XYZ file of C-alpha atoms in Angstrom:
758
model
C -159.927 -65.149 86.577
C -157.803 -67.856 84.996
C -155.364 -67.381 88.170
C -157.495 -67.749 90.332
C -159.356 -71.373 89.124
C -155.463 -72.491 88.369
C -154.992 -71.801 92.405
C -158.405 -73.743 93.447
C -158.087 -76.323 90.904
C -154.577 -76.643 92.390
C -155.640 -77.107 96.106
C -158.339 -79.352 94.860
C -155.530 -81.529 93.212
C -153.181 -81.676 96.324
C -156.517 -82.610 98.920
C -157.329 -85.374 96.590
C -153.536 -86.119 96.218
C -152.968 -86.131 100.197
C -156.549 -88.140 99.847
C -154.774 -90.928 97.828
C -151.645 -91.544 100.645
C -151.827 -93.200 104.389
C -150.224 -93.204 106.841
C -147.884 -95.007 109.461
C -147.797 -95.010 113.128
C -146.740 -96.134 115.713
C -144.147 -96.827 118.962
C -140.728 -98.607 118.307
C -139.994 -100.158 122.732
C -137.640 -102.449 123.721
C -138.454 -104.825 126.788
C -141.342 -102.244 128.823
C -140.024 -99.154 127.974
C -139.601 -97.103 124.518
C -136.782 -96.374 122.069
C -136.427 -92.738 121.509
C -135.207 -90.937 118.992
C -135.348 -94.270 116.697
C -133.995 -93.562 112.529
C -137.772 -95.158 110.797
C -137.548 -95.133 106.609
C -139.841 -96.487 104.179
C -137.618 -98.373 101.795
C -136.959 -96.765 98.488
C -139.279 -93.763 98.765
C -137.508 -91.205 100.706
C -139.845 -90.707 103.487
C -138.591 -90.837 107.103
C -138.724 -89.526 110.318
C -137.017 -90.013 114.307
C -139.283 -90.935 116.652
C -139.826 -89.079 119.811
C -138.046 -89.862 123.300
C -140.878 -92.046 124.246
C -140.262 -94.267 120.890
C -143.609 -92.921 119.067
C -144.045 -91.388 115.695
C -145.930 -91.003 112.462
C -145.060 -91.100 109.098
C -147.251 -89.422 107.213
C -148.511 -88.923 103.270
C -146.955 -92.530 102.254
C -148.148 -93.975 98.915
C -151.099 -97.646 99.007
C -149.450 -100.243 98.513
C -147.003 -103.231 100.291
C -143.887 -101.116 101.371
C -140.953 -101.968 104.240
C -139.743 -100.266 107.026
C -136.457 -99.865 108.045
C -135.921 -98.955 112.151
C -132.610 -99.094 113.648
C -131.360 -97.225 116.835
C -127.478 -97.222 118.156
C -127.383 -100.487 120.169
C -129.919 -102.627 118.420
C -130.367 -105.212 116.053
C -132.456 -103.002 112.349
C -135.464 -104.172 111.897
C -137.162 -104.376 108.871
C -140.829 -104.907 108.647
C -143.607 -105.437 105.766
C -145.845 -102.595 106.073
C -149.668 -102.412 104.343
C -150.679 -98.901 103.610
C -154.477 -98.233 101.935
C -155.832 -94.500 101.494
C -156.659 -92.137 103.909
C -156.077 -94.870 106.409
C -153.658 -94.888 109.791
C -151.398 -97.793 109.724
C -150.911 -98.651 113.023
C -147.314 -100.464 113.404
C -145.878 -101.428 116.743
C -142.206 -102.847 116.855
C -139.902 -104.115 119.141
C -136.109 -104.201 118.665
C -133.709 -106.477 119.763
C -130.517 -105.345 121.688
C -127.028 -106.357 119.511
C -123.983 -107.138 121.511
C -123.304 -104.162 122.883
C -124.586 -101.588 126.008
C -124.405 -98.727 124.001
C -128.682 -97.254 124.510
C -129.602 -99.578 127.663
C -131.241 -97.884 129.974
C -128.710 -96.354 133.295
C -129.946 -95.346 136.249
C -126.983 -93.937 137.770
C -126.715 -90.627 136.270
C -129.735 -89.247 136.892
C -131.672 -91.166 139.862
C -134.090 -91.998 137.620
C -134.682 -94.262 134.048
C -132.717 -93.045 131.013
C -131.751 -94.097 127.952
C -127.708 -93.800 127.977
C -126.861 -91.859 125.147
C -129.890 -89.423 126.206
C -128.874 -89.259 130.018
C -127.344 -85.674 130.798
C -124.318 -87.522 132.411
C -122.192 -89.701 131.160
C -122.585 -93.289 132.174
C -120.537 -96.453 131.178
C -121.630 -99.709 131.181
C -119.769 -103.868 132.183
C -122.015 -106.407 131.641
C -121.858 -109.565 131.975
C -120.666 -110.408 128.427
C -117.461 -108.610 129.258
C -117.141 -110.312 132.182
C -117.246 -113.642 130.587
C -115.421 -112.616 127.325
C -112.167 -111.728 129.924
C -112.169 -114.791 132.594
C -112.968 -111.816 134.993
C -114.442 -113.930 138.199
C -114.605 -111.209 140.185
C -115.664 -107.608 140.299
C -112.415 -106.592 141.419
C -110.899 -108.424 137.999
C -113.781 -106.742 135.674
C -113.564 -103.007 136.578
C -110.067 -102.299 134.851
C -112.130 -102.841 131.279
C -113.607 -99.449 131.454
C -112.401 -96.631 130.759
C -110.693 -94.281 133.493
C -111.094 -96.994 135.997
C -107.938 -98.805 137.871
C -107.791 -101.933 140.281
C -104.820 -101.284 142.109
C -103.881 -104.282 144.681
C -102.065 -102.118 147.691
C -100.857 -105.385 150.205
C -97.978 -107.904 149.132
C -99.630 -110.056 152.596
C -103.445 -109.821 151.977
C -104.617 -108.646 148.842
C -106.027 -106.080 149.671
C -107.593 -103.564 146.187
C -108.476 -100.238 145.371
C -110.224 -98.537 142.456
C -108.740 -95.488 141.081
C -110.593 -93.431 138.717
C -109.495 -90.280 137.141
C -106.211 -90.965 138.778
C -108.183 -90.313 142.768
C -107.724 -92.498 145.040
C -110.667 -95.402 146.381
C -111.738 -93.270 149.005
C -113.105 -91.299 145.902
C -115.232 -93.321 144.576
C -118.952 -93.925 146.046
C -119.876 -97.251 145.512
C -123.408 -98.634 145.525
C -124.828 -101.615 146.132
C -128.328 -101.561 143.901
C -128.248 -97.937 143.534
C -127.699 -97.824 147.819
C -124.659 -96.127 149.216
C -124.124 -99.429 151.983
C -120.338 -100.280 150.873
C -118.421 -99.462 153.670
C -114.819 -97.870 153.866
C -114.693 -101.699 155.933
C -115.978 -103.422 152.870
C -114.150 -101.130 150.102
C -110.335 -102.706 151.223
C -111.856 -106.405 150.435
C -115.232 -106.417 148.822
C -114.239 -105.882 145.362
C -112.473 -108.666 145.353
C -115.425 -110.693 147.056
C -118.254 -110.010 145.278
C -118.214 -112.945 142.874
C -118.994 -112.090 139.172
C -121.970 -114.333 139.075
C -124.266 -112.520 141.296
C -124.020 -109.275 138.992
C -126.537 -107.953 135.862
C -123.891 -104.970 135.375
C -121.959 -102.497 136.529
C -123.000 -98.184 135.846
C -119.768 -95.888 136.028
C -120.249 -92.437 135.978
C -116.163 -90.970 135.880
C -116.111 -87.214 137.773
C -118.109 -85.206 140.102
C -121.382 -85.436 138.261
C -123.075 -88.542 140.655
C -122.396 -85.720 143.683
C -126.388 -86.232 144.126
C -125.799 -89.728 146.468
C -123.629 -87.670 149.092
C -120.009 -87.857 150.559
C -116.836 -89.323 149.079
C -118.235 -88.812 144.950
C -116.350 -87.045 144.181
C -114.450 -88.900 141.643
C -117.033 -91.014 140.381
C -119.697 -93.665 141.369
C -119.526 -97.070 140.640
C -123.299 -99.297 140.908
C -123.311 -102.647 141.512
C -127.192 -103.447 140.125
C -127.311 -107.583 140.757
C -129.695 -109.764 138.517
C -132.619 -109.842 138.365
C -135.090 -112.427 137.463
C -136.252 -112.169 133.656
C -137.201 -116.068 133.352
C -137.184 -118.961 134.602
C -133.540 -120.792 134.303
C -130.556 -121.627 135.833
C -126.702 -121.797 135.160
C -123.976 -124.072 137.213
C -120.470 -122.905 135.942
C -116.904 -124.512 137.020
C -113.624 -122.920 136.838
C -110.468 -123.563 137.600
C -107.099 -121.853 137.152
C -102.950 -122.974 137.378
C -100.579 -119.827 138.897
C -97.627 -120.752 137.251
C -98.163 -124.108 138.133
C -97.985 -123.397 141.322
C -100.974 -122.799 143.013
C -104.534 -123.284 142.072
C -107.935 -120.883 142.469
C -110.615 -122.667 141.952
C -114.474 -120.718 141.867
C -117.903 -123.418 141.692
C -120.561 -120.674 140.549
C -124.574 -121.691 140.501
C -127.385 -118.921 139.558
C -131.467 -119.528 138.873
C -134.126 -117.780 138.542
C -138.059 -118.520 138.503
C -140.607 -115.631 137.771
C -144.714 -116.709 137.687
C -146.808 -116.842 134.225
C -148.003 -113.905 135.341
C -145.062 -111.924 135.096
C -145.860 -110.210 138.048
C -143.403 -111.575 140.505
C -140.264 -113.951 141.031
C -136.871 -114.184 142.787
C -132.921 -114.926 140.958
C -130.570 -116.622 143.633
C -127.065 -116.587 143.182
C -124.272 -118.561 144.961
C -120.411 -119.107 144.171
C -117.875 -120.771 146.354
C -113.627 -120.027 145.404
C -110.902 -121.634 147.353
C -107.266 -119.944 146.074
C -103.756 -121.575 147.516
C -101.290 -119.488 148.165
C -98.802 -117.876 145.850
C -95.103 -117.478 146.550
C -93.492 -115.453 143.521
C -90.435 -115.031 145.259
C -89.397 -119.031 146.365
C -88.895 -116.913 150.046
C -91.363 -118.665 151.480
C -93.715 -115.735 151.344
C -97.207 -115.496 149.663
C -96.932 -112.972 146.858
C -101.080 -114.207 146.457
C -103.008 -115.121 149.664
C -104.392 -118.545 150.130
C -108.389 -117.276 150.509
C -111.870 -119.563 150.444
C -115.037 -117.336 149.711
C -118.556 -118.423 150.211
C -121.804 -116.100 148.627
C -124.919 -116.557 148.744
C -128.266 -114.160 147.706
C -130.978 -113.304 146.256
C -133.271 -110.577 143.774
C -136.644 -110.831 143.976
C -139.967 -108.372 142.987
C -143.491 -108.255 143.370
C -145.981 -106.623 141.531
C -148.912 -105.828 143.203
C -150.602 -104.216 139.961
C -149.257 -101.963 137.495
C -148.736 -99.256 139.755
C -146.945 -100.496 143.293
C -143.576 -103.099 142.624
C -141.749 -104.415 145.568
C -137.968 -105.193 145.822
C -136.267 -106.946 148.037
C -132.636 -108.383 148.112
C -129.942 -109.546 150.225
C -126.563 -111.436 150.439
C -123.901 -112.809 152.463
C -120.353 -112.956 152.237
C -118.346 -115.535 153.971
C -114.494 -115.296 153.390
C -111.331 -116.482 155.297
C -107.717 -115.229 154.106
C -104.460 -115.632 154.766
C -101.009 -114.508 153.800
C -97.612 -114.804 155.113
C -95.663 -117.747 155.511
C -96.208 -120.906 157.507
C -99.393 -120.852 155.669
C -101.154 -124.332 157.076
C -100.411 -123.230 160.811
C -102.317 -120.771 162.887
C -101.384 -116.924 161.804
C -100.083 -116.371 165.177
C -97.858 -119.262 164.502
C -96.060 -117.413 161.336
C -92.890 -115.539 160.979
C -94.849 -112.950 159.736
C -98.620 -112.870 158.567
C -101.790 -111.629 158.024
C -105.574 -113.308 158.229
C -108.426 -111.973 158.185
C -112.606 -114.080 158.622
C -114.897 -111.516 157.147
C -119.024 -112.622 157.982
C -120.778 -109.919 156.361
C -124.225 -109.827 155.305
C -126.196 -107.432 153.469
C -129.999 -106.591 152.593
C -132.298 -103.520 151.390
C -135.642 -102.819 149.665
C -137.408 -100.283 147.369
C -141.038 -99.677 147.119
C -141.686 -97.815 143.817
C -145.480 -96.479 143.546
C -146.188 -95.269 139.918
C -149.111 -92.946 138.794
C -151.604 -94.442 135.979
C -150.077 -92.016 133.529
C -146.762 -92.331 134.898
C -146.098 -88.697 135.355
C -145.628 -88.547 139.211
C -144.082 -91.909 141.171
C -142.261 -92.074 144.526
C -139.960 -94.372 145.996
C -139.425 -95.450 149.805
C -135.806 -97.740 150.196
C -133.839 -98.725 152.948
C -130.738 -101.208 152.846
C -128.175 -101.795 155.439
C -124.931 -104.525 155.860
C -123.342 -105.718 158.788
C -119.617 -106.964 158.968
C -117.976 -109.201 161.817
C -114.329 -109.347 160.736
C -111.852 -111.084 163.071
C -108.424 -110.593 162.194
C -104.235 -110.678 162.659
C -100.859 -109.092 161.734
C -98.116 -109.893 163.248
C -94.219 -110.663 162.903
C -92.610 -113.569 165.126
C -95.709 -115.204 166.805
C -96.884 -111.659 168.158
C -99.979 -111.724 170.385
C -101.231 -109.404 167.690
C -105.067 -110.575 167.113
C -107.486 -108.011 166.696
C -111.546 -107.571 165.991
C -114.102 -105.551 164.330
C -117.630 -104.239 163.949
C -118.709 -102.561 161.135
C -122.551 -101.502 159.638
C -123.806 -99.176 158.021
C -127.525 -97.807 156.978
C -129.427 -95.933 154.565
C -132.715 -94.877 154.071
C -134.774 -92.693 152.350
C -137.794 -90.733 150.214
C -137.506 -90.000 146.609
C -140.276 -88.073 144.614
C -140.272 -87.748 140.461
C -142.901 -85.438 139.071
C -143.001 -85.125 135.426
C -144.225 -81.935 133.253
C -144.684 -82.477 129.738
C -145.068 -78.705 128.824
C -142.437 -77.306 130.764
C -141.195 -73.478 128.827
C -142.095 -76.126 125.972
C -140.106 -78.213 126.954
C -140.438 -81.811 129.530
C -138.929 -81.493 132.397
C -138.766 -84.786 135.622
C -138.329 -82.555 138.938
C -136.735 -85.382 141.705
C -136.329 -84.510 145.452
C -135.714 -86.769 148.428
C -133.914 -87.121 151.941
C -132.206 -89.607 153.103
C -130.254 -91.118 155.935
C -126.559 -92.568 156.681
C -125.685 -93.562 158.872
C -121.761 -96.251 159.060
C -120.354 -97.277 162.863
C -116.480 -98.673 162.887
C -115.044 -100.417 165.500
C -111.556 -101.922 164.864
C -109.078 -103.051 167.612
C -105.739 -103.991 168.158
C -104.418 -104.075 171.585
C -101.249 -104.834 171.403
C -100.502 -101.907 168.824
C -102.656 -99.562 170.950
C -104.542 -99.218 167.747
C -108.669 -98.568 167.699
C -110.893 -96.663 165.063
C -114.094 -96.346 167.613
C -116.069 -94.385 165.286
C -120.089 -93.384 164.098
C -120.096 -91.209 161.165
C -124.044 -90.329 160.791
C -124.978 -88.492 156.879
C -128.635 -86.595 156.641
C -129.038 -85.256 152.729
C -131.625 -83.378 151.285
C -131.473 -83.382 147.313
C -133.219 -81.678 144.470
C -133.136 -81.955 140.464
C -134.012 -80.842 137.289
C -134.081 -82.838 134.585
C -135.193 -80.273 131.666
C -135.503 -81.488 127.802
C -135.434 -78.044 126.233
C -136.060 -80.171 122.643
C -135.000 -82.804 121.247
C -131.598 -81.319 120.885
C -131.162 -80.017 123.939
C -130.950 -81.082 127.731
C -130.144 -79.378 131.037
C -129.530 -81.521 134.263
C -129.372 -79.104 137.518
C -129.305 -80.079 141.047
C -128.568 -79.448 144.457
C -128.121 -81.112 147.404
C -127.592 -80.019 151.155
C -125.118 -82.818 153.518
C -125.298 -82.306 157.085
C -122.440 -84.864 158.588
C -121.787 -85.425 162.346
C -117.748 -84.584 161.696
C -118.355 -81.111 160.306
C -120.277 -78.374 161.763
C -122.051 -76.497 159.163
C -124.388 -77.347 156.787
C -122.103 -77.925 153.234
C -123.950 -77.553 149.762
C -122.861 -79.700 146.898
C -124.560 -78.785 143.929
C -124.035 -79.821 140.014
C -125.003 -78.847 136.733
C -124.656 -81.284 133.468
C -125.871 -80.634 130.264
C -126.141 -82.438 126.753
C -126.178 -81.024 123.514
C -126.969 -83.589 120.561
C -126.435 -81.195 117.131
C -126.938 -84.513 115.112
C -128.145 -88.035 115.757
C -124.838 -89.811 116.153
C -123.457 -87.239 118.373
C -123.697 -86.439 121.946
C -122.132 -83.194 123.476
C -122.105 -83.191 127.353
C -120.226 -80.325 130.250
C -120.583 -81.123 133.262
C -119.622 -79.268 136.948
C -119.831 -80.374 140.466
C -119.135 -79.520 143.990
C -118.246 -82.676 146.395
C -116.505 -83.309 149.777
C -115.589 -85.949 151.907
C -116.134 -85.931 155.896
C -112.949 -86.384 157.816
C -113.414 -89.801 159.180
C -111.302 -93.147 158.864
C -110.774 -94.335 155.417
C -110.234 -97.748 153.943
C -105.817 -97.842 154.301
C -106.430 -96.534 157.786
C -107.828 -100.318 158.708
C -104.877 -101.741 156.996
C -101.848 -101.877 159.169
C -98.602 -102.703 156.334
C -95.487 -104.479 157.469
C -92.079 -101.787 157.403
C -88.706 -102.088 157.934
C -89.466 -105.073 160.716
C -92.453 -103.958 162.068
C -95.619 -102.959 161.273
C -96.914 -98.581 160.245
C -99.652 -97.062 162.142
C -102.004 -94.243 160.264
C -103.203 -91.852 163.198
C -105.859 -88.971 162.129
C -105.015 -85.413 163.032
C -107.501 -84.112 166.109
C -107.664 -81.138 163.364
C -108.822 -82.712 160.241
C -111.192 -80.881 158.796
C -113.436 -81.910 155.487
C -111.750 -81.495 151.911
C -114.107 -80.121 148.872
C -114.101 -80.153 145.562
C -114.570 -78.924 142.120
C -114.488 -80.823 139.491
C -115.316 -79.853 135.166
C -116.088 -82.968 133.031
C -116.336 -82.257 129.098
C -117.413 -85.081 125.990
C -117.664 -86.078 122.744
C -119.563 -89.124 122.310
C -120.407 -90.217 118.043
C -121.981 -93.665 117.281
C -123.436 -94.748 113.843
C -125.109 -97.198 112.858
C -126.229 -99.833 110.082
C -127.435 -102.901 108.724
C -123.916 -104.321 109.550
C -121.661 -102.139 111.247
C -121.512 -100.327 114.709
C -118.987 -97.980 115.345
C -118.472 -95.593 117.719
C -115.398 -92.981 119.445
C -115.516 -91.005 122.925
C -113.687 -88.302 124.266
C -113.641 -87.219 128.086
C -111.996 -84.559 129.362
C -111.395 -83.860 133.073
C -110.712 -81.502 135.927
C -110.670 -81.841 139.403
C -109.556 -79.239 142.161
C -109.092 -80.456 145.730
C -109.799 -78.072 148.132
C -106.964 -78.836 151.850
C -106.222 -82.553 150.570
C -106.116 -85.223 152.379
C -102.442 -86.494 152.715
C -100.550 -89.097 154.381
C -96.766 -88.646 155.580
C -94.811 -90.346 157.432
C -94.177 -89.011 161.403
C -91.483 -91.159 163.171
C -92.152 -94.358 164.950
C -93.950 -95.314 168.387
C -92.107 -97.254 171.621
C -91.849 -100.290 169.712
C -90.241 -98.979 166.715
C -93.797 -99.151 165.043
C -93.355 -96.975 161.868
C -96.319 -93.952 162.313
C -97.912 -92.410 159.483
C -99.731 -88.932 159.950
C -103.385 -88.033 157.679
C -104.148 -84.294 157.875
C -105.156 -81.420 155.563
C -102.163 -80.572 152.949
C -102.023 -77.954 150.218
C -104.586 -78.034 147.277
C -104.212 -80.755 144.946
C -105.282 -81.195 140.733
C -106.070 -84.188 138.440
C -106.343 -83.445 135.099
C -106.434 -85.470 131.952
C -108.190 -87.460 128.948
C -109.830 -90.236 128.204
C -110.677 -91.832 124.822
C -112.676 -94.856 124.148
C -112.980 -96.329 120.749
C -115.926 -99.243 119.799
C -116.535 -101.188 116.412
C -119.051 -104.204 115.691
C -119.074 -105.881 112.727
C -121.841 -107.906 111.607
C -121.256 -110.236 114.518
C -117.837 -110.589 113.797
C -115.897 -109.025 115.544
C -116.190 -106.668 118.185
C -113.466 -104.309 119.511
C -113.592 -101.753 122.919
C -110.999 -99.874 124.026
C -110.348 -97.117 126.228
C -107.084 -95.226 127.309
C -106.922 -92.603 130.086
C -104.086 -89.696 130.017
C -103.629 -87.687 133.193
C -101.420 -85.485 135.744
C -102.257 -85.760 139.363
C -100.297 -83.793 141.856
C -99.940 -81.419 144.759
C -99.405 -77.708 144.902
C -96.804 -78.515 147.814
C -95.061 -81.885 148.151
C -95.522 -84.038 150.933
C -93.763 -85.911 153.308
C -93.971 -89.046 152.229
C -90.618 -90.241 153.589
C -88.394 -88.789 156.651
C -85.319 -89.220 154.420
C -85.930 -88.405 151.346
C -87.339 -84.952 149.866
C -91.403 -84.745 149.181
C -93.108 -85.521 146.390
C -95.549 -82.973 144.667
C -96.848 -86.373 142.360
C -99.217 -88.479 143.318
C -97.764 -92.092 144.213
C -99.270 -94.891 142.470
C -100.587 -93.145 140.366
C -99.550 -94.184 136.318
C -100.356 -91.160 133.748
C -101.575 -93.144 131.012
C -103.310 -96.772 131.395
C -106.012 -98.399 129.601
C -107.737 -101.364 128.417
C -109.285 -103.643 125.526
C -111.486 -106.724 124.445
C -111.533 -107.973 120.979
C -114.132 -110.440 120.258
C -113.547 -112.725 117.396
C -117.997 -114.099 116.567
C -119.004 -112.745 119.661
C -122.754 -114.162 118.870
C -121.781 -118.022 117.548
C -121.443 -121.156 119.163
C -117.131 -120.415 118.568
C -115.831 -117.508 120.490
C -111.793 -116.207 120.466
C -111.686 -113.698 123.339
C -108.341 -111.307 123.757
C -108.315 -108.687 126.276
C -105.420 -106.803 127.914
C -104.473 -104.353 130.093
C -102.147 -101.557 129.926
C -100.681 -99.428 132.670
C -98.107 -96.738 131.853
C -95.114 -95.811 134.592
C -95.930 -95.353 137.767
C -93.969 -93.507 141.553
C -93.781 -96.211 143.730
C -92.370 -95.917 147.411
C -90.391 -98.544 148.550
C -89.527 -98.230 152.637
C -86.224 -99.698 153.745
C -85.806 -102.881 156.011
C -86.120 -105.749 153.860
C -82.180 -107.482 153.332
C -80.429 -105.900 150.713
C -83.422 -102.435 151.106
C -81.405 -100.084 153.541
C -83.064 -96.721 152.446
C -86.161 -95.297 151.800
C -86.064 -94.637 148.120
C -89.702 -93.605 144.862
C -89.147 -95.851 142.793
C -90.996 -95.616 139.023
C -92.602 -98.694 137.726
C -91.974 -100.453 134.769
C -95.070 -99.973 131.500
C -97.153 -103.385 131.998
C -98.800 -104.736 129.130
C -100.831 -107.979 130.153
C -102.596 -110.008 127.454
C -105.284 -112.390 127.923
C -106.637 -115.001 126.391
C -109.908 -117.081 126.271
C -111.244 -119.882 123.353
C -115.065 -120.968 124.445
C -117.228 -123.586 122.624
C -121.008 -123.751 123.306
C -122.780 -126.667 122.582
C -126.547 -127.388 122.094
C -128.415 -130.825 124.859
C -131.580 -130.120 121.968
C -133.617 -133.026 124.237
C -133.640 -131.184 127.338
C -132.789 -127.386 125.713
C -129.851 -126.695 127.454
C -126.378 -125.543 126.629
C -123.051 -126.848 127.187
C -119.666 -124.648 127.431
C -116.753 -124.912 127.348
C -113.091 -122.490 127.778
C -109.950 -122.223 128.056
C -107.333 -119.425 128.438
C -104.375 -117.861 129.754
C -103.902 -114.770 131.275
C -101.292 -112.714 131.609
C -99.313 -114.187 128.613
C -96.287 -112.383 128.257
C -96.255 -113.184 132.481
C -95.822 -109.065 133.041
C -95.802 -109.273 137.057
C -93.578 -107.828 139.299
C -89.629 -108.873 139.465
C -88.676 -106.777 142.703
C -90.712 -107.669 145.077
C -89.296 -107.618 149.067
C -88.432 -111.326 151.096
C -88.430 -112.666 154.120
C -90.496 -112.030 156.710
C -89.100 -107.759 157.502
C -89.941 -106.691 153.428
C -91.970 -103.409 152.841
C -96.052 -105.231 152.846
C -97.411 -101.997 150.481
C -94.301 -102.214 147.875
C -96.482 -104.069 145.238
C -97.276 -103.129 141.994
C -98.435 -104.270 138.022
C -100.948 -107.094 137.514
C -102.900 -108.816 140.284
C -101.632 -112.100 139.110
C -98.501 -113.739 136.516
C -99.042 -116.177 133.860
C -102.455 -118.042 135.042
C -104.031 -120.974 132.774
C -107.597 -121.642 132.920
C -110.497 -124.042 131.927
C -114.144 -124.153 132.470
C -117.834 -125.526 131.892
C -120.647 -124.091 131.786
C -124.409 -125.849 132.164
C -127.929 -124.356 131.503
C -129.563 -121.659 129.316
C -127.236 -119.572 127.598
């Protein structure tokens, strides 16, 4: 009897104790979305919890009185919030977190085609934001992309300076470049487009390395780069001007304008961006032929939105690029009056819309979207005043429909099902009559996709998807599946693994539309009529660790990648034409393999300094040698593909008025083909380049003009401080224009000014 009385007494005592405590509940958010799995602690009590995936939390059995609630999450400032707890009552406390100078937990869309916090995404997504463009003095997208792990920007022509992006060791044609999530970045735009897009147009760039992004279609074997233009958030404007002196011999001037307007209700707004660039030609070796082309670029664009109500939103964007570039000699004369020259005049228009509808409970949504681009190009590539004028027409279109359905109770987990269909079409006409050169090609791709994004529990997420592709260049349907998994063994660690199948249709690539100089003539690329599609199997595994406290954010990532290409596309020399011009032949070769590891590190101490760095070590080779030259044995190694490359950015006082920024790009040795023809170059050779370490320094100071509530910033610095630049360029009109490697510019001094709200 006494035992029963004791139990009853203990029960009432416990109930009484609970009745004397209170509860804290609420939601942690940033802007319009919840901050999933934020950490919450009641100071000096030992009580704490984690928010759920939507940022909601409940803290029970908290002693009555005044408390301090400490809220922290990777990528946000730690927040200390006073809370009053009353016995037997629920205290509702909602909190909004403020981002720190870090993109660790931004909302991203590229990995899953839906909005996801970066640390919650089963597909690893890296972010290049406007801050990185600023601290590295990157005025164009091509200049900034090298400050991302696993990415390398490569200049491939000494005369016109066309570039390509290499991801995980693979060439530019294996990377899918998206504009506002739409694949309208055509093969032609891939040659110059990344150099033509000014960075002031860009809000951020999301990068998915590896084949985990095949739901976007063909060309995503190496990965996907999603360029997202600036969206209006507040009514503001900025004007900036930058001038650079390239070794005291040439100038490069930028004038940029950004403005945005938004109404008081925050349901309509537009942002506008404009840029003007003038760059002189630069001659590195004194032979009167340029190594950096003269160019003029005018760009203008806008991005707008209209929310009809909380469930319906329309976004419309558009922009134009006008660019004229000229390389070779006799720069100020017409291209066909020079001894050797290349001339490009581009007129590019891009635009698109996206309509989103959400149900009131946010459980389902759909999007209708379309984007298009149109390019007209006049070009010249010739020697000794030849009539080598050409013309190009290129346009691409993409339209589609996507539906998302959220199942909150899917086998005791949460599943977001995504499905849709889309059509892509690209037409290219490129002709130079003198060389009997013609590309007249239409590529159509119809795709349908389905994806399951299944959060099994708080620690495990499995993303699986399948895309069905029908290309007019391939007779059969092609299936490209992918599966990715995220495992979180603790709050600070994410382990990801993925497999994806990819393919590339047998079509003209960007390199096929570049006619290079070699051996006193030009080199022309033709395509094997029997060329068939190339397929791939890609595997990735990564470990991501990030830890934050009140003063310190630090972390690292290790990513292992392996890609097997079947029936690899190769380019081999195949003699000369009747005019003595070099012929290169695009055909299927053996299988090939690209494998390696990328390491990333990052640390931010109390906004005093911030360091980010990345290093890739890789190996890329064919199963059988490729005969790139008719004079030399073939090579199994990928050409122009270094086994080691990386970057770093260091910001001192990143949030203060005075900033010091040091950045650098490291490019290891690589095999570079060198065709004979220039003075002193009597036979073809395979050169091993040196290691380049490009170092940049930037200083800036910001004033606040209190009377007009605007900021004024001055900046100055040096790019390629130690002049790590190629020293053995070919000379004269018979040079091999593709024999170029290393940094994009030599020693360069710059200064700039920026006015507006910063």
